[in-house]
Short mmCIF file of C-alpha atoms in Angstrom, two decimals:
data_model
loop_
_atom_site.label_atom_id
_atom_site.label_comp_id
_atom_site.label_asym_id
_atom_site.label_seq_id
_atom_site.Cartn_x
_atom_site.Cartn_y
_atom_site.Cartn_z
CA VAL A 1 89.15 135.82 88.23
CA PRO A 2 87.14 136.23 91.50
CA VAL A 3 85.49 133.14 91.06
CA MET A 4 88.50 131.17 90.13
CA VAL A 5 90.21 132.51 93.41
CA GLU A 6 87.25 131.27 95.45
CA LEU A 7 87.42 127.79 93.69
CA ILE A 8 91.11 127.64 94.74
CA LYS A 9 90.60 128.79 98.27
CA SER A 10 87.65 126.19 98.45
CA SER A 11 90.16 123.62 97.15
CA ASN A 12 92.84 124.25 99.56
CA ARG A 13 90.31 124.33 102.39
CA ARG A 14 89.12 120.98 101.37
CA SER A 15 92.82 119.81 101.11
CA VAL A 16 93.58 120.97 104.88
CA LEU A 17 90.47 119.14 106.10
CA ALA A 18 91.41 116.07 104.31
CA SER A 19 95.02 115.98 105.39
CA PHE A 20 93.61 116.76 108.92
CA LEU A 21 91.33 113.97 108.87
CA HIS A 22 93.95 111.62 107.41
CA ALA A 23 96.25 112.59 110.52
CA LEU A 24 93.53 112.13 112.96
CA PHE A 25 92.98 108.52 111.49
CA TYR A 26 96.34 107.50 111.98
CA VAL A 27 96.62 109.05 115.54
CA ILE A 28 93.37 106.91 116.36
CA TYR A 29 94.80 103.88 114.82
CA ALA A 30 98.20 104.07 116.58
CA VAL A 31 96.26 104.61 120.07
CA ILE A 32 93.99 101.73 119.18
CA LEU A 33 96.93 99.44 118.92
CA LEU A 34 98.22 100.79 122.35
CA VAL A 35 94.88 100.25 123.92
CA LEU A 36 94.72 96.40 122.55
CA LEU A 37 98.21 95.86 124.15
CA VAL A 38 97.02 97.32 127.56
CA VAL A 39 93.69 95.33 127.53
CA PHE A 40 95.60 92.05 126.58
CA PRO A 41 98.95 92.28 127.82
CA THR A 42 99.77 88.83 127.37
CA ALA A 43 98.54 88.27 123.87
CA PRO A 44 99.51 90.69 120.95
CA TRP A 45 97.36 89.01 118.40
CA ALA A 46 94.52 91.42 117.98
CA ALA A 47 96.91 94.33 117.67
CA LEU A 48 98.93 92.28 115.13
CA ALA A 49 95.82 91.46 113.29
CA LEU A 50 94.81 95.12 113.26
CA VAL A 51 98.24 96.04 111.52
CA VAL A 52 97.44 93.59 108.79
CA VAL A 53 93.74 94.56 108.33
CA SER A 54 94.44 97.99 108.13
CA LYS A 55 96.33 97.05 104.81
CA TRP A 56 92.90 96.12 103.41
CA ARG A 57 93.46 98.58 100.40
CA VAL A 58 96.32 96.35 99.23
CA VAL A 59 93.85 93.81 98.00
CA ALA A 60 90.76 96.16 97.18
CA VAL A 61 91.94 96.27 93.36
CA ARG A 62 92.05 93.73 90.77
CA PRO A 63 94.25 90.66 91.74
CA ARG A 64 96.75 91.28 89.04
CA TYR A 65 97.97 94.57 91.12
CA TRP A 66 98.03 92.66 94.42
CA TRP A 67 101.56 91.62 94.40
CA ALA A 68 102.84 95.17 93.60
CA ASN A 69 100.74 96.48 96.10
CA ILE A 70 101.93 94.11 98.82
CA LEU A 71 105.47 94.91 97.84
CA SER A 72 105.17 98.58 98.08
CA ASN A 73 103.31 98.47 101.38
CA LEU A 74 105.74 95.92 102.95
CA PRO A 75 107.90 98.51 104.69
CA ASP A 76 104.99 100.15 106.58
CA THR A 77 103.62 96.74 107.63
CA LEU A 78 106.66 95.48 108.78
CA LEU A 79 107.35 98.54 110.74
CA GLY A 80 103.82 98.40 112.24
CA LEU A 81 104.25 94.66 113.18
CA GLY A 82 107.50 95.50 114.71
CA ILE A 83 106.18 98.45 116.63
CA VAL A 84 103.38 96.00 118.38
CA ILE A 85 105.83 93.32 119.16
CA LEU A 86 108.31 95.86 121.07
CA MET A 87 105.51 97.29 122.90
CA TRP A 88 104.19 93.94 123.75
CA SER A 89 107.61 92.57 124.78
CA SER A 90 108.50 95.82 126.91
CA ALA A 91 105.09 95.33 129.01
CA SER A 92 106.05 99.03 130.28
CA LEU A 93 103.26 101.66 129.61
CA PRO A 94 105.69 104.49 129.46
CA ILE A 95 107.74 102.79 126.92
CA GLN A 96 104.59 101.59 124.82
CA ILE A 97 103.57 105.36 124.99
CA ALA A 98 106.98 106.39 123.71
CA LEU A 99 106.75 103.58 120.80
CA THR A 100 103.12 105.01 119.95
CA LEU A 101 104.13 108.53 119.61
CA GLY A 102 107.20 107.43 117.56
CA HIS A 103 104.68 105.39 115.20
CA ILE A 104 102.21 108.17 115.16
CA ALA A 105 105.45 110.37 113.67
CA TRP A 106 106.16 107.68 111.26
CA LEU A 107 102.41 107.57 109.89
CA VAL A 108 101.56 111.38 109.85
CA TYR A 109 104.99 112.96 109.18
CA LEU A 110 107.69 110.39 107.64
CA LYS A 111 105.43 107.80 105.85
CA PRO A 112 103.76 110.44 103.41
CA LYS A 113 107.17 111.84 102.40
CA HIS A 114 108.58 110.80 98.82
CA THR A 115 111.83 112.63 98.47
CA ARG A 116 114.97 110.27 97.90
CA HIS A 117 116.33 111.46 101.32
CA MET A 118 113.02 110.70 103.11
CA MET A 119 112.53 107.52 101.39
CA MET A 120 115.84 106.42 102.31
CA ILE A 121 115.22 107.06 106.10
CA GLN A 122 112.00 105.20 105.72
CA ALA A 123 113.74 102.19 104.26
CA GLY A 124 116.33 102.40 107.05
CA THR A 125 113.94 103.02 109.84
CA SER A 126 111.62 99.91 108.83
CA GLN A 127 114.54 97.72 108.60
CA PHE A 128 116.01 98.62 111.93
CA VAL A 129 112.48 98.33 113.74
CA ALA A 130 111.64 95.13 112.07
CA ILE A 131 114.88 93.46 112.58
CA TRP A 132 114.94 94.72 116.19
CA ALA A 133 111.38 93.36 116.91
CA LEU A 134 112.40 90.12 115.12
CA PHE A 135 115.28 89.19 117.30
CA ILE A 136 113.50 90.48 120.36
CA VAL A 137 110.97 87.31 119.99
CA GLY A 138 113.51 85.46 117.47
CA HIS A 139 114.78 82.96 120.41
CA MET A 140 110.83 81.86 120.57
CA LEU A 141 110.67 80.97 116.96
CA PRO A 142 112.56 78.33 114.77
CA GLU A 143 115.58 79.18 112.83
CA TRP A 144 114.33 78.96 109.41
CA ILE A 145 111.32 81.27 110.08
CA VAL A 146 113.92 83.78 111.52
CA VAL A 147 116.25 83.59 108.45
CA ILE A 148 113.29 83.80 106.09
CA MET A 149 111.93 87.00 107.90
CA VAL A 150 115.10 88.68 107.91
CA PHE A 151 115.56 88.02 104.17
CA VAL A 152 112.00 89.73 103.80
CA ILE A 153 112.66 92.52 105.86
CA GLY A 154 116.13 93.19 104.03
CA PHE A 155 114.59 92.68 100.63
CA SER A 156 111.57 95.06 101.24
CA SER A 157 113.89 97.70 102.58
CA ALA A 158 116.30 97.71 99.72
CA ARG A 159 113.64 97.74 97.26
CA HIS A 160 112.02 100.87 98.89
CA ALA A 161 115.39 102.54 98.74
CA LEU A 162 116.01 101.61 95.20
CA SER A 163 112.69 102.85 94.18
CA THR A 164 113.92 106.32 94.34
CA TYR A 165 116.53 105.75 91.56
CA ASP A 166 116.14 104.70 88.03
CA GLU A 167 117.55 101.18 88.59
CA ALA A 168 116.77 98.53 86.07
CA ASP A 169 118.14 95.73 88.30
CA ARG A 170 116.23 96.91 91.45
CA GLY A 171 114.69 93.49 91.84
CA LEU A 172 118.02 91.68 91.69
CA LEU A 173 119.94 93.97 93.94
CA SER A 174 117.10 93.84 96.47
CA LEU A 175 117.45 89.99 96.64
CA VAL A 176 121.31 90.23 97.06
CA TRP A 177 120.74 92.51 99.85
CA GLY A 178 118.09 90.32 101.39
CA PHE A 179 120.38 87.20 101.08
CA LEU A 180 123.07 89.28 102.56
CA VAL A 181 121.16 90.30 105.77
CA ALA A 182 119.51 86.54 105.77
CA GLN A 183 123.00 85.38 106.35
CA LEU A 184 123.84 87.74 108.95
CA GLY A 185 120.33 86.82 110.65
CA PHE A 186 121.42 83.03 110.64
CA VAL A 187 124.49 83.88 112.55
CA ALA A 188 122.86 86.22 114.89
CA TRP A 189 119.85 83.48 115.70
CA HIS A 190 122.85 81.33 117.22
CA TRP A 191 124.32 84.19 119.20
CA THR A 192 122.58 87.36 119.88
CA ILE A 193 123.75 90.10 121.75
CA ALA A 194 121.64 92.70 123.23
CA TYR A 195 122.09 96.04 124.92
CA SER A 196 119.63 97.26 127.55
CA ILE A 197 117.79 100.59 127.10
CA SER A 198 115.61 100.10 129.95
CA PRO A 199 114.52 97.55 132.49
CA THR A 200 112.06 95.75 130.02
CA LEU A 201 113.55 96.70 126.47
CA LYS A 202 116.66 95.67 124.67
CA ILE A 203 118.31 96.46 121.26
CA PRO A 204 119.81 93.64 119.51
CA GLN A 205 123.26 94.09 118.10
CA ILE A 206 122.51 92.62 114.87
CA ALA A 207 119.78 95.46 114.21
CA ILE A 208 122.56 97.97 114.55
CA ILE A 209 125.22 96.17 112.75
CA ILE A 210 122.67 95.75 109.80
CA SER A 211 121.61 99.28 109.86
CA ALA A 212 125.37 100.61 109.86
CA ILE A 213 126.11 98.40 106.93
CA ALA A 214 123.10 99.38 105.01
CA MET A 215 124.13 103.05 105.26
CA LEU A 216 127.40 102.39 103.86
CA ALA A 217 126.01 100.36 101.08
CA GLU A 218 123.65 103.11 100.23
CA ARG A 219 126.24 105.84 100.36
CA GLY A 220 128.45 103.54 97.84
CA TYR A 221 125.39 102.89 95.51
CA ALA A 222 124.68 106.70 95.35
CA ALA A 223 128.21 107.43 94.54
CA TRP A 224 128.33 104.70 91.68
CA TYR A 225 124.85 105.99 90.50
CA ASP A 226 125.89 109.48 90.15
CA ASP A 227 128.88 109.14 87.93
CA GLY A 228 129.73 105.33 87.50
CA ARG A 229 132.54 105.30 90.06
CA ILE A 230 133.08 105.14 93.87
CA SER A 231 135.83 107.25 95.22
CA TRP A 232 137.51 107.27 98.49
CA SER A 233 136.52 111.01 98.85
CA GLU A 234 132.94 110.17 98.75
CA MET A 235 133.31 107.02 101.04
CA LYS A 236 135.54 108.13 103.44
CA TRP A 237 133.30 109.50 106.30
CA PRO A 238 130.71 106.92 105.92
CA THR A 239 133.43 104.22 106.00
CA ILE A 240 135.01 105.97 108.99
CA PHE A 241 131.79 106.31 110.82
CA VAL A 242 130.54 102.66 110.00
CA GLY A 243 133.91 101.49 111.06
CA LEU A 244 133.94 103.29 114.62
CA VAL A 245 130.38 101.89 115.12
CA LEU A 246 131.52 98.22 114.41
CA VAL A 247 134.54 98.71 116.69
CA ILE A 248 132.51 99.96 119.33
CA LEU A 249 130.00 97.16 119.13
CA LEU A 250 133.03 94.76 119.03
CA MET A 251 134.22 96.11 122.30
CA LEU A 252 130.64 95.79 123.52
CA PHE A 253 130.48 92.01 122.45
CA SER A 254 133.75 91.27 124.15
CA GLY A 255 132.21 92.26 127.57
CA LEU A 256 134.34 95.51 128.12
CA TRP A 257 131.00 97.35 128.46
CA ASP A 258 127.75 96.16 129.75
CA ALA A 259 126.21 93.64 127.33
CA SER A 260 123.71 90.86 127.86
CA THR A 261 122.69 87.86 125.80
CA LEU A 262 119.10 87.09 124.77
#
């Protein structure tokens, strides 16, 4: 028995050390992204390339597993690319540091969680940040690229969220959500409203709208998944909340509050 206890303690110590080193690696990685953007403030390509290269394990397996690995890693990759674009576009060191801390929190705390609730937060966060970043630079890109990217972001977010359910039509439902947000992205590319949160950083209205609709859709799907029906008692408060958000955005859109156009 004492030998078994010592083996368990040794295993626990190795597990704690491995977790610490893993977290340290993520912190160093996020800080390197910040340093690259500070050293090369006019060109984010090195930082963007590092985000992509950091996913080398996706293809470090047999080719038949590549597509599945790419799909499962899309939310994290899109969030990382989005953080880099937001840091680059802000060109403000305090904001870049704040975004880096948020990225570290994602990598160290949120990303490793696998409960349904946390994976829903992962999907929503990835979608919000990626669409936010895309429409910050969207006016510099052709319309068709923006629409395709919005589709990819929506598809990957829905697929990640639905992976927590035993859903046979996960791929089809993810495609439906991707096409829905792509249509919203098409409209937003022609007329994007953004709200200033600092002198150098704005939040596009479309990112908030899509996130609000996504939350309502997830609540509706969860209600249907539980018992095969959607009741008003289950959807009342999510619907009221999303309705209030959209009304407030329409007020901002109409110019009753301060808003600016990208």
